[in-house]
Every structure is written in C-alpha cells, then in structure tokens.
Short mmCIF file of C-alpha atoms and ligand atoms in Angstrom, two decimals:
data_model
loop_
_atom_site.label_atom_id
_atom_site.label_comp_id
_atom_site.label_asym_id
_atom_site.label_seq_id
_atom_site.Cartn_x
_atom_site.Cartn_y
_atom_site.Cartn_z
CA UNK A 1 117.32 -87.30 184.97
CA UNK A 2 117.47 -85.99 181.41
CA UNK A 3 120.92 -84.59 180.64
CA UNK A 4 121.16 -80.89 179.80
CA UNK A 5 120.64 -80.83 176.05
CA UNK A 6 122.61 -78.91 173.48
CA UNK A 7 120.27 -76.22 172.19
CA UNK A 8 121.53 -74.64 168.96
CA UNK A 9 120.05 -71.23 169.70
CA UNK A 10 121.51 -68.61 167.33
CA UNK A 11 121.68 -64.83 167.70
CA UNK A 12 121.38 -63.74 164.09
CA UNK A 13 119.12 -60.77 164.77
CA UNK A 14 121.11 -59.65 167.82
CA UNK A 15 124.41 -59.87 165.90
CA UNK A 16 123.17 -58.34 162.65
CA UNK A 17 121.11 -55.47 164.04
CA UNK A 18 122.76 -54.17 167.22
CA UNK A 19 121.10 -50.80 166.44
CA UNK A 20 117.73 -52.44 167.06
CA UNK A 21 118.61 -54.92 169.79
CA UNK A 22 119.27 -54.14 173.44
CA UNK A 23 121.10 -56.99 175.22
CA UNK A 24 119.01 -57.90 178.24
CA UNK A 25 118.29 -60.73 180.65
CA UNK A 26 114.97 -62.18 181.76
CA UNK A 27 113.90 -61.61 185.35
CA UNK A 28 114.33 -64.61 187.63
CA UNK A 29 110.87 -65.92 188.61
CA UNK A 30 110.75 -66.68 192.37
CA UNK A 31 108.76 -69.89 192.02
CA UNK A 32 108.41 -70.99 188.38
CA UNK A 33 105.73 -73.54 187.66
CA UNK A 34 104.99 -74.93 184.20
CA UNK A 35 101.28 -74.46 183.50
CA UNK A 36 101.20 -75.79 179.97
CA UNK A 37 103.67 -77.12 177.45
CA UNK A 38 103.11 -77.62 173.74
CA UNK A 39 104.85 -80.96 173.36
CA UNK A 40 104.34 -81.37 169.59
CA UNK A 41 105.73 -77.87 168.98
CA UNK A 42 108.69 -78.62 171.26
CA UNK A 43 109.47 -81.68 169.17
CA UNK A 44 109.11 -79.70 165.97
CA UNK A 45 111.79 -77.37 167.34
CA UNK A 46 114.09 -80.24 168.28
CA UNK A 47 113.56 -79.62 172.01
CA UNK A 48 113.02 -82.57 174.33
CA UNK A 49 109.60 -82.07 175.95
CA UNK A 50 110.53 -84.28 178.90
CA UNK A 51 113.53 -82.08 179.61
CA UNK A 52 111.42 -78.91 179.27
CA UNK A 53 109.29 -80.24 182.14
CA UNK A 54 112.29 -80.51 184.48
CA UNK A 55 113.29 -77.53 186.67
CA UNK A 56 116.19 -76.78 184.30
CA UNK A 57 113.88 -76.96 181.29
CA UNK A 58 111.33 -74.67 182.92
CA UNK A 59 114.13 -72.19 183.55
CA UNK A 60 115.03 -72.40 179.85
CA UNK A 61 111.40 -71.55 179.07
CA UNK A 62 111.62 -68.44 181.27
CA UNK A 63 114.94 -67.37 179.75
CA UNK A 64 116.95 -67.92 182.94
CA UNK A 65 118.82 -71.04 181.86
CA UNK A 66 120.07 -70.39 178.35
CA UNK A 67 122.86 -72.02 176.39
CA UNK A 68 126.14 -70.19 176.83
CA UNK A 69 126.18 -68.70 173.34
CA UNK A 70 122.72 -67.13 173.70
CA UNK A 71 122.38 -63.35 173.43
CA UNK A 72 118.86 -62.43 174.50
CA UNK A 73 117.77 -58.97 173.38
CA UNK A 74 114.85 -56.60 173.63
CA UNK A 75 113.99 -55.53 170.10
CA UNK A 76 113.46 -51.92 169.16
CA UNK A 77 110.59 -50.88 166.92
CA UNK A 78 108.32 -47.92 166.32
CA UNK A 79 104.66 -47.96 165.46
CA UNK A 80 101.39 -46.23 164.80
CA UNK A 81 99.03 -47.00 167.68
CA UNK A 82 95.42 -46.17 166.81
CA UNK A 83 96.80 -43.96 164.07
CA UNK A 84 99.21 -41.97 166.27
CA UNK A 85 102.94 -42.42 165.73
CA UNK A 86 105.24 -43.56 168.57
CA UNK A 87 108.90 -43.49 167.56
CA UNK A 88 110.05 -45.70 170.45
CA UNK A 89 107.94 -48.69 171.35
CA UNK A 90 110.04 -51.84 171.45
CA UNK A 91 109.96 -54.90 173.68
CA UNK A 92 108.98 -53.37 177.00
CA UNK A 93 108.16 -56.73 178.57
CA UNK A 94 109.45 -59.15 175.98
CA UNK A 95 112.75 -60.66 174.91
CA UNK A 96 114.02 -62.39 171.83
CA UNK A 97 116.02 -65.33 173.19
CA UNK A 98 117.37 -66.13 169.73
CA UNK A 99 116.53 -68.27 166.74
CA UNK A 100 116.09 -72.04 166.72
CA UNK A 101 116.14 -73.63 163.26
CA UNK A 102 115.33 -70.23 161.81
CA UNK A 103 112.37 -69.48 164.08
CA UNK A 104 112.32 -66.88 166.83
CA UNK A 105 112.06 -68.03 170.44
CA UNK A 106 110.59 -65.13 172.33
CA UNK A 107 109.31 -64.37 175.82
CA UNK A 108 106.45 -62.18 176.92
CA UNK A 109 106.20 -61.09 180.56
CA UNK A 110 109.92 -61.57 181.33
CA UNK A 111 110.45 -58.28 183.21
CA UNK A 112 111.07 -54.62 182.49
CA UNK A 113 113.51 -53.71 179.75
CA UNK A 114 114.93 -50.30 178.79
CA UNK A 115 111.94 -50.07 176.40
CA UNK A 116 109.37 -50.46 179.18
CA UNK A 117 108.45 -46.76 179.57
CA UNK A 118 105.80 -46.76 182.33
CA UNK A 119 105.05 -50.48 182.17
CA UNK A 120 105.95 -53.10 184.77
CA UNK A 121 107.38 -55.51 182.21
CA UNK A 122 105.12 -58.29 183.43
CA UNK A 123 102.19 -60.34 182.23
CA UNK A 124 99.41 -62.18 184.04
CA UNK A 125 98.58 -65.87 183.82
CA UNK A 126 95.10 -65.27 182.35
CA UNK A 127 96.10 -63.26 179.27
CA UNK A 128 99.10 -65.51 178.57
CA UNK A 129 96.95 -68.65 178.67
CA UNK A 130 94.48 -66.79 176.50
CA UNK A 131 97.19 -66.08 173.90
CA UNK A 132 98.25 -69.73 174.09
CA UNK A 133 94.72 -71.03 173.41
CA UNK A 134 93.82 -68.56 170.69
CA UNK A 135 97.11 -68.79 168.80
CA UNK A 136 97.02 -72.59 168.83
CA UNK A 137 93.39 -72.48 167.66
CA UNK A 138 94.37 -70.13 164.84
CA UNK A 139 97.14 -72.50 163.80
CA UNK A 140 94.72 -75.44 163.76
CA UNK A 141 92.35 -73.37 161.63
CA UNK A 142 95.11 -73.01 159.04
CA UNK A 143 95.69 -69.31 159.74
CA UNK A 144 99.33 -68.20 159.79
CA UNK A 145 100.24 -67.25 163.35
CA UNK A 146 102.91 -67.11 165.99
CA UNK A 147 102.80 -70.27 168.10
CA UNK A 148 102.79 -70.85 171.84
CA UNK A 149 105.34 -73.21 173.33
CA UNK A 150 104.61 -72.83 177.04
CA UNK A 151 103.17 -70.74 179.82
CA UNK A 152 105.08 -70.69 183.11
CA UNK A 153 103.60 -69.12 186.24
CA UNK A 154 106.30 -67.05 187.90
CA UNK A 155 105.10 -67.32 191.49
CA UNK A 156 105.05 -63.52 191.68
CA UNK A 157 101.89 -61.46 192.01
CA UNK A 158 101.50 -58.54 189.66
CA UNK A 159 99.35 -55.46 189.95
CA UNK A 160 96.49 -55.21 187.48
CA UNK A 161 92.92 -54.23 188.31
CA UNK A 162 93.53 -56.47 191.32
CA UNK A 163 96.56 -58.54 192.13
CA UNK A 164 97.03 -61.30 189.55
CA UNK A 165 99.43 -64.22 189.31
CA UNK A 166 102.31 -63.45 186.95
CA UNK A 167 103.37 -65.60 184.00
CA UNK A 168 105.80 -65.84 181.12
CA UNK A 169 104.65 -66.98 177.69
CA UNK A 170 107.25 -68.64 175.48
CA UNK A 171 106.33 -67.79 171.92
CA UNK A 172 107.60 -69.04 168.58
CA UNK A 173 107.42 -67.00 165.39
CA UNK A 174 108.78 -67.02 161.85
CA UNK A 175 110.27 -63.76 163.10
CA UNK A 176 109.28 -60.67 165.05
CA UNK A 177 109.98 -58.29 162.18
CA UNK A 178 107.07 -55.90 162.03
CA UNK A 179 105.99 -52.93 159.98
CA UNK A 180 107.14 -50.99 163.05
CA UNK A 181 110.65 -52.47 162.72
CA UNK A 182 110.96 -50.78 159.32
CA UNK A 183 109.47 -47.56 160.65
CA UNK A 184 112.14 -47.62 163.35
CA UNK A 185 114.97 -48.33 160.89
CA UNK A 186 113.77 -45.59 158.54
CA UNK A 187 113.50 -43.07 161.36
CA UNK A 188 117.16 -43.55 162.31
CA UNK A 189 118.07 -41.99 158.96
CA UNK A 190 120.61 -44.79 158.50
CA UNK A 191 120.06 -45.86 154.89
CA UNK A 192 122.40 -48.81 155.26
CA UNK A 193 120.45 -50.16 158.26
CA UNK A 194 117.21 -49.93 156.30
CA UNK A 195 118.72 -51.80 153.36
CA UNK A 196 120.20 -54.50 155.59
CA UNK A 197 116.88 -54.97 157.34
CA UNK A 198 115.09 -55.33 154.00
CA UNK A 199 117.69 -57.86 152.81
CA UNK A 200 117.29 -59.79 156.07
CA UNK A 201 113.49 -59.87 155.66
CA UNK A 202 113.84 -61.07 152.07
CA UNK A 203 116.24 -63.86 153.01
CA UNK A 204 114.13 -64.94 155.94
CA UNK A 205 110.58 -64.65 154.67
CA UNK A 206 110.31 -63.79 151.01
CA UNK A 207 113.35 -65.28 149.28
CA UNK A 208 111.79 -64.90 145.85
CA UNK A 209 111.79 -61.13 146.18
CA UNK A 210 114.68 -59.70 144.19
CA UNK A 211 114.59 -56.20 145.69
CA UNK A 212 112.83 -54.01 148.25
CA UNK A 213 109.87 -53.31 145.98
CA UNK A 214 109.33 -57.03 145.48
CA UNK A 215 109.65 -57.48 149.23
CA UNK A 216 106.92 -54.90 149.73
CA UNK A 217 104.73 -56.65 147.16
CA UNK A 218 105.30 -59.98 148.93
CA UNK A 219 104.21 -58.48 152.26
CA UNK A 220 101.13 -56.95 150.60
CA UNK A 221 100.25 -60.38 149.20
CA UNK A 222 100.87 -62.22 152.48
CA UNK A 223 98.81 -59.73 154.47
CA UNK A 224 95.95 -59.77 151.93
CA UNK A 225 95.81 -63.56 152.24
CA UNK A 226 96.04 -63.38 156.04
CA UNK A 227 93.31 -60.79 156.50
CA UNK A 228 91.04 -62.75 154.17
CA UNK A 229 91.51 -65.78 156.45
CA UNK A 230 90.67 -63.69 159.52
CA UNK A 231 87.52 -62.40 157.85
CA UNK A 232 86.44 -65.88 156.77
CA UNK A 233 86.60 -67.14 160.37
CA UNK A 234 85.21 -64.05 162.10
CA UNK A 235 88.46 -63.19 163.85
CA UNK A 236 88.79 -59.65 165.20
CA UNK A 237 92.41 -58.83 166.03
CA UNK A 238 91.48 -55.76 168.01
CA UNK A 239 94.78 -53.89 168.00
CA UNK A 240 96.10 -53.71 164.45
CA UNK A 241 98.77 -51.15 165.23
CA UNK A 242 101.72 -51.15 162.82
CA UNK A 243 103.92 -52.71 165.52
CA UNK A 244 101.50 -55.64 165.62
CA UNK A 245 101.68 -56.43 161.89
CA UNK A 246 104.37 -58.86 160.80
CA UNK A 247 106.49 -58.91 157.67
CA UNK A 248 106.16 -62.71 157.53
CA UNK A 249 102.35 -62.60 157.28
CA UNK A 250 101.77 -64.31 160.62
CA UNK A 251 99.13 -63.10 163.06
CA UNK A 252 100.87 -61.64 166.11
CA UNK A 253 100.02 -60.19 169.53
CA UNK A 254 96.86 -61.69 170.89
CA UNK A 255 95.71 -58.94 173.21
CA UNK A 256 92.11 -57.83 172.92
CA UNK A 257 91.32 -60.17 170.01
CA UNK A 258 88.17 -62.30 169.92
CA UNK A 259 85.98 -64.27 167.53
CA UNK A 260 82.68 -62.80 166.44
CA UNK A 261 79.52 -64.74 167.28
CA UNK A 262 76.62 -63.03 165.46
CA UNK A 263 77.73 -61.76 162.06
CA UNK A 264 78.04 -57.99 162.23
CA UNK A 265 80.74 -55.99 160.40
CA UNK A 266 80.71 -53.36 163.18
CA UNK A 267 81.83 -55.90 165.80
CA UNK A 268 84.41 -54.46 168.22
CA UNK A 269 85.50 -56.18 171.44
CA UNK A 270 88.32 -53.98 172.71
CA UNK A 271 87.27 -51.61 175.46
CA UNK A 272 89.68 -48.91 174.27
CA UNK A 273 88.66 -49.01 170.59
CA UNK A 274 86.03 -46.35 171.05
CA UNK A 275 85.75 -45.32 167.41
CA UNK A 276 85.72 -48.86 166.05
CA UNK A 277 88.94 -48.28 164.12
CA UNK A 278 89.76 -52.00 164.41
CA UNK A 279 86.21 -53.33 163.97
CA UNK A 280 85.78 -56.62 162.11
CA UNK A 281 84.65 -54.96 158.89
CA UNK A 282 87.46 -52.38 158.97
CA UNK A 283 90.31 -54.87 159.08
CA UNK A 284 91.10 -54.92 155.35
CA UNK A 285 91.16 -51.11 155.21
CA UNK A 286 93.42 -50.92 158.25
CA UNK A 287 95.77 -53.56 156.87
CA UNK A 288 96.16 -51.50 153.72
CA UNK A 289 96.73 -48.37 155.82
CA UNK A 290 99.47 -50.16 157.75
CA UNK A 291 101.04 -51.34 154.50
CA UNK A 292 101.12 -47.72 153.32
CA UNK A 293 103.24 -46.98 156.41
CA UNK A 294 105.55 -49.85 155.41
CA UNK A 295 105.80 -48.42 151.88
CA UNK A 296 106.73 -45.00 153.30
CA UNK A 297 109.47 -46.61 155.35
CA UNK A 298 110.89 -48.51 152.39
CA UNK A 299 110.54 -45.64 149.92
CA UNK A 300 114.25 -44.75 149.62
CA UNK A 301 114.94 -48.33 148.55
CA UNK A 302 112.37 -48.30 145.74
CA UNK A 303 114.03 -45.62 143.63
CA UNK A 304 116.42 -42.69 144.05
CA UNK A 305 113.85 -40.49 142.37
CA UNK A 306 111.25 -39.92 145.07
CA UNK A 307 108.35 -39.36 142.68
CA UNK A 308 109.13 -42.55 140.89
CA UNK A 309 109.44 -44.37 144.24
CA UNK A 310 106.02 -43.11 145.30
CA UNK A 311 104.46 -44.19 141.99
CA UNK A 312 105.93 -47.70 142.39
CA UNK A 313 104.74 -47.93 146.00
CA UNK A 314 101.26 -46.73 145.11
CA UNK A 315 100.93 -49.27 142.35
CA UNK A 316 102.02 -52.16 144.59
CA UNK A 317 99.79 -51.02 147.45
CA UNK A 318 96.86 -50.82 145.04
CA UNK A 319 97.07 -54.58 144.43
CA UNK A 320 96.04 -55.28 148.04
CA UNK A 321 92.32 -54.85 147.32
CA UNK A 322 92.20 -57.20 144.34
CA UNK A 323 94.33 -59.81 146.03
CA UNK A 324 92.19 -59.58 149.17
CA UNK A 325 88.93 -59.73 147.19
CA UNK A 326 90.12 -62.77 145.26
CA UNK A 327 91.15 -64.60 148.43
CA UNK A 328 87.84 -63.76 150.11
CA UNK A 329 85.68 -64.90 147.22
CA UNK A 330 87.67 -68.12 146.83
CA UNK A 331 87.41 -68.68 150.58
CA UNK A 332 83.66 -68.07 150.60
CA UNK A 333 83.24 -70.51 147.71
CA UNK A 334 85.10 -73.12 149.73
CA UNK A 335 82.96 -72.41 152.79
CA UNK A 336 79.87 -72.88 150.62
CA UNK A 337 81.16 -76.05 148.97
CA UNK A 338 81.11 -74.48 145.49
CA UNK A 339 83.45 -75.49 142.71
CA UNK A 340 83.20 -72.15 140.92
CA UNK A 341 83.25 -68.71 142.52
CA UNK A 342 79.88 -67.05 142.90
CA UNK A 343 80.38 -63.58 144.35
CA UNK A 344 76.71 -62.48 144.21
CA UNK A 345 75.63 -65.59 146.11
CA UNK A 346 78.30 -65.02 148.78
CA UNK A 347 77.50 -61.31 149.11
CA UNK A 348 73.78 -61.96 149.46
CA UNK A 349 74.52 -64.50 152.16
CA UNK A 350 76.57 -62.03 154.20
CA UNK A 351 73.77 -59.45 153.94
CA UNK A 352 71.32 -62.12 155.07
CA UNK A 353 73.54 -63.19 158.00
CA UNK A 354 73.94 -59.57 159.09
CA UNK A 355 70.18 -58.98 158.94
CA UNK A 356 69.48 -62.18 160.90
CA UNK A 357 72.39 -61.67 163.34
CA UNK A 358 73.18 -65.32 162.64
CA UNK A 359 76.03 -67.11 164.41
CA UNK A 360 78.81 -66.89 161.84
CA UNK A 361 80.58 -70.13 162.73
CA UNK A 362 77.74 -72.58 163.22
CA UNK A 363 75.78 -71.29 160.21
CA UNK A 364 78.03 -73.07 157.71
CA UNK A 365 77.90 -76.38 159.57
CA UNK A 366 74.12 -76.14 159.84
CA UNK A 367 73.92 -75.32 156.15
CA UNK A 368 75.97 -78.40 155.25
CA UNK A 369 73.82 -80.53 157.57
CA UNK A 370 70.63 -79.42 155.78
CA UNK A 371 69.35 -77.50 158.82
CA UNK A 372 68.84 -74.18 157.03
CA UNK A 373 65.94 -73.25 154.76
CA UNK A 374 64.83 -70.24 152.76
CA UNK A 375 65.14 -68.57 149.36
CA UNK A 376 68.87 -68.06 149.61
CA UNK A 377 69.36 -71.71 150.65
CA UNK A 378 67.37 -72.82 147.56
CA UNK A 379 69.63 -70.75 145.31
CA UNK A 380 72.70 -72.23 147.02
CA UNK A 381 71.42 -75.80 146.70
CA UNK A 382 70.88 -75.31 142.96
CA UNK A 383 74.69 -74.97 142.67
CA UNK A 384 75.21 -78.60 143.78
CA UNK A 385 77.41 -77.83 146.78
CA UNK A 386 79.81 -80.44 148.17
CA UNK A 387 78.77 -80.57 151.83
CA UNK A 388 81.59 -82.90 152.88
CA UNK A 389 84.16 -80.48 151.51
CA UNK A 390 82.39 -77.73 153.48
CA UNK A 391 82.92 -79.56 156.75
CA UNK A 392 86.64 -79.72 156.05
CA UNK A 393 86.93 -75.93 155.93
CA UNK A 394 84.18 -74.70 158.27
CA UNK A 395 85.21 -75.16 161.88
CA UNK A 396 82.80 -76.53 164.43
CA UNK A 397 84.93 -75.49 167.43
CA UNK A 398 86.47 -72.03 167.80
CA UNK A 399 87.62 -70.37 171.04
CA UNK A 400 84.28 -68.73 171.70
CA UNK A 401 84.44 -65.87 174.15
CA UNK A 402 82.28 -67.46 176.83
CA UNK A 403 84.32 -70.67 176.66
CA UNK A 404 87.63 -68.84 176.90
CA UNK A 405 86.42 -66.85 179.90
CA UNK A 406 85.08 -69.99 181.56
CA UNK A 407 88.33 -71.91 181.03
CA UNK A 408 90.45 -69.04 182.34
CA UNK A 409 88.21 -68.62 185.39
CA UNK A 410 88.61 -72.34 186.13
CA UNK A 411 92.34 -72.21 185.38
CA UNK A 412 91.84 -75.24 183.15
CA UNK A 413 92.27 -74.75 179.41
CA UNK A 414 92.99 -78.37 178.40
CA UNK A 415 89.46 -79.35 177.38
CA UNK A 416 88.97 -76.19 175.38
CA UNK A 417 92.34 -76.72 173.72
CA UNK A 418 91.40 -80.26 172.81
CA UNK A 419 88.29 -78.94 171.05
CA UNK A 420 89.84 -76.00 169.21
CA UNK A 421 93.04 -77.69 168.10
CA UNK A 422 90.99 -80.19 166.03
CA UNK A 423 88.40 -77.66 164.93
CA UNK A 424 86.86 -79.52 161.98
CA UNK A 425 86.51 -82.90 163.61
CA UNK A 426 83.08 -83.22 165.24
CA UNK A 427 83.04 -85.07 168.57
CA UNK A 428 79.60 -85.50 170.14
CA UNK A 429 80.98 -85.36 173.69
CA UNK A 430 82.28 -81.85 172.93
CA UNK A 431 78.86 -80.50 171.89
CA UNK A 432 78.96 -77.67 174.42
CA UNK A 433 82.11 -76.32 172.74
CA UNK A 434 80.19 -75.92 169.48
CA UNK A 435 77.30 -73.89 170.85
CA UNK A 436 77.05 -70.08 170.73
CA UNK A 437 77.18 -68.12 173.98
CA UNK A 438 74.13 -68.40 176.23
CA UNK A 439 71.88 -65.33 175.96
CA UNK A 440 72.86 -64.10 179.44
CA UNK A 441 76.56 -63.87 178.44
CA UNK A 442 75.94 -60.29 177.31
CA UNK A 443 78.23 -57.94 175.40
CA UNK A 444 81.82 -59.13 175.44
CA UNK A 445 84.59 -56.65 176.24
CA UNK A 446 88.31 -57.28 176.02
CA UNK A 447 91.13 -55.26 177.52
CA UNK A 448 94.49 -54.13 176.20
CA UNK A 449 96.16 -53.72 179.59
CA UNK A 450 97.00 -57.38 179.84
P1 AMP B 1 101.11 -54.50 172.79
O1 AMP B 1 99.82 -53.77 172.99
O2 AMP B 1 101.23 -55.76 173.61
O3 AMP B 1 101.42 -54.72 171.36
O4 AMP B 1 102.23 -53.55 173.38
C1 AMP B 1 102.49 -52.25 172.88
C2 AMP B 1 103.75 -51.70 173.51
O5 AMP B 1 103.61 -51.56 174.91
C3 AMP B 1 104.98 -52.54 173.30
O6 AMP B 1 106.06 -51.67 173.15
C4 AMP B 1 105.07 -53.33 174.59
O7 AMP B 1 106.37 -53.78 174.86
C5 AMP B 1 104.60 -52.32 175.60
N1 AMP B 1 104.01 -52.94 176.80
C6 AMP B 1 102.77 -53.51 176.91
N2 AMP B 1 102.57 -53.95 178.18
C7 AMP B 1 103.69 -53.67 178.89
C8 AMP B 1 104.11 -53.87 180.24
N3 AMP B 1 103.32 -54.45 181.15
N4 AMP B 1 105.34 -53.44 180.59
C9 AMP B 1 106.15 -52.84 179.71
N5 AMP B 1 105.84 -52.61 178.43
C10 AMP B 1 104.62 -53.02 178.01
MG1 MG B 2 102.70 -55.58 170.24
#
C-alpha cells in the first residue's frame, strides 16, 4: 500500500479572489474507475502515479479526497458566446481544486455548481477522453495547451442524446484566467478587483509586463503566436468564445474542435456554428476580436483619460496582425524547410492546396519525401529545402477525426495516443494512423453539448 502522500495544493486564487470564487465540493462518484492516467504528467507535478491508481488516489483525481488545506472553488467569469455577451457564465460543471507548483488542478464534469444555470454539471466519458487525446496531441505538437492528467468514469449514467456513462476529467493548466475573467471583474465595477486581477495575471504569466498595458500587449503576443500554431497544423478550435481564451496563451476547452483534413479556409466542424464564425480561416480575426474585448475590460487601467486609454489599447491591438503574420510566415518557412522566409511561395502553396483540396497534414511529409511534382514543387526545390528539418516540424500523426471517433467507439484510446504523442516520429506499424479519412467517412460534425 502506498502511504497517503502530502500534496502541497495551494488555494491562491480562492484566497485572493473570493469575489470570483465560489467554495464548492465535487460530487461523489458512485463507482469511480480510472480510465486513463498521464503518468509522466503526474510525475512532473510531483504526484506519485502508483498512488493515483489506488482507490484513494482515484478519489483525489475526482476531487473527493483532497488534502485538508484544499479549498476547491467554482470560478466566476463572463464571456461573449458567438458574439453575444453573457455576464454570468462561470464553472457550471467544473472546479478549481487549487494550484500545484503554480499550475491549476481543475476538474470538468464534477457536478452542478451555483453557476450551472440549466446544465446538469456532468460530462460524458467520450468527450472527456476526446479532450484528453486532443490536448495531449497538441502538447506533443509543441502547441501551448492545458494538459490532461486523468479521466475517471464515475459509474453514473448521464442524459445526453441517449444515456451515456459519466466521467470526470482532471485537467492541468498554467491557469484558468480567461478574457472572460477580466470581463467579469470589469463588470463588477470594482476597480480594485480589476487591478488585483491584472497584477495576479502579470505575476503568474507575464512577469516582464510592468503594467496593465504591457500585460495586454503580452497577451496579444501570446495569442498571435498561439493562433499561428493552430493555423500551421490545421487545428479548428470551434468555440472561440471569450471565456475560452486564456490569458496565459494556452489552448483551452476542447469541445467541438477538430483537425482539418483537406485544406479549406471555410472549414467548420461544429454543428452549432451555422454562420462559420469560428471557421478555420476566421480564427485570427476572431482572436483579435476577443482581444478587443480584453482591452475594453482593462481600459481603466491603461490611463485615467479614457481617450488616451483607447488610443493606447488600439495601438497595442493593432500589433496582433503583424505579429501573427510574422509567426505564420516563419512557421510556413519551417514547414517548407526554407532558411529564409518566402511569403509568395507559401501563399501560392496555400492557394494550390485549397484548389486541389489536398490533405493539409500529409502534404508536407509527401513533399519532403519527393512524392509531389508540379510547377510549384519545382520553384520550391530551387530554394534548396532541408527535408530532414521539415520532418521535424511537420507531423505525420495527428488525431484525425475518423481515428478519434473509432477510438472512442471502441473505448480504447491507447494506440491513438501512442501515435499522436510522438507525432513526428514515423513508425511503419502505425501507417493507418497517418492516412486521411476513407472517402466514406463523409462530412464530420462535432457537438458543443458534451
Ligand atoms: P463550454 O462550452 O464548455 O466552454 O461551456 C460554456 C459554459 O457553459 C460554461 O459556463 C460551462 O460551465 C457551462 N456548461 C457547459 N456544460 C455544462 C453542464 N453540463 N452543466 C453545467 N454547466 C455547463
Ligand atoms: Mg469554456
């Protein structure tokens, strides 16, 4: 038997921001069963993975066996959802257990909280395993993201389209501060709360920022870099509401997200995104729109003179496009194995891929392997590309939609995880994980009501 460990869980957020933190306890799962545990991440957090597999450890992972000093809370935040403002969103089915070595330990699917509105506070096994696989794939791809520590089946059925087995995801993040957290703080009218929240975000994520304006600039920069990485791997987040955009620059909330197969800027997977607001090609524009909402929230901290504050915010926001463009061009050069940036070559390629409806992921591996021909390829070859360097940045395995669906239907994600958590390292026995969806897979739709 492993002895009960000392877990130095802190409650910095809960203690510092009681205005935005509702003390709450996780629901007790009737029959908790560990479905998957991220052992390397556990070790990184100083948690003993063997202990986490014991009944007591599994109860820690569901928030029902916490160290005595823990103060789990549901966090309050606001947010623009599909452009419409909701003043009171918050953790309806989630809890912040506390911080471990400066990182948030958080639950999703742990029961209704006072922020639940009409929701049941629960989550199903399928979507939680899906978040686990996709977030760990994103991490392996070098894209900043929240991490997944474990998924525990609760033993309780939940009502979705049909009955579904319930689960709790244990998530790890640099923090859960979102654009919506600042919208919430601003809306209280409490200037001191807003300032304290900004200072907290600076200390935690952007320590080089000397004031709120520099904090805003740091978030603009982090998000421009993040969105460029999404675009370079064909990732479609699907629900870029302001409550789903972090201050740290990590990807958060894997709901209706999916990776694009055929290159098409209009790609949308989410069934409720009828206008294509969050389409692949719109993501940079939406990120900048969300950052404008952050600027509005922080405005009183920029300058006492409102006009001056607006001018400062506008100038900082305006840097998003250049920063994003620079990151994208540099990233495309890396994908093409070029030592110097060549924007026309990259732009012509994207037009070509769109016209051909080429598979965005496998194209770059095929190119490096010498399997592509044509006028554009001749122009590219004349630049003396480094094809080995290409294979270090162009993944061969991503969580393709048909593979994710297949793994979830089988209830077995381990093989897929093995492929996508070493995405650049070709293994012949994993060939089927590299192939695009079979033609009969059809149009992929994802759902928000997870
Ligand atoms: P999301 O789309 O996961 O970012 O969630 C948006 C908002 O809806 C957040 O305030 C969530 O806490 C809340 N929410 C989503 N699903 C549920 C649920 N099943 N029960 C309660 N609240 C939920
Ligand atoms: Mg969310």
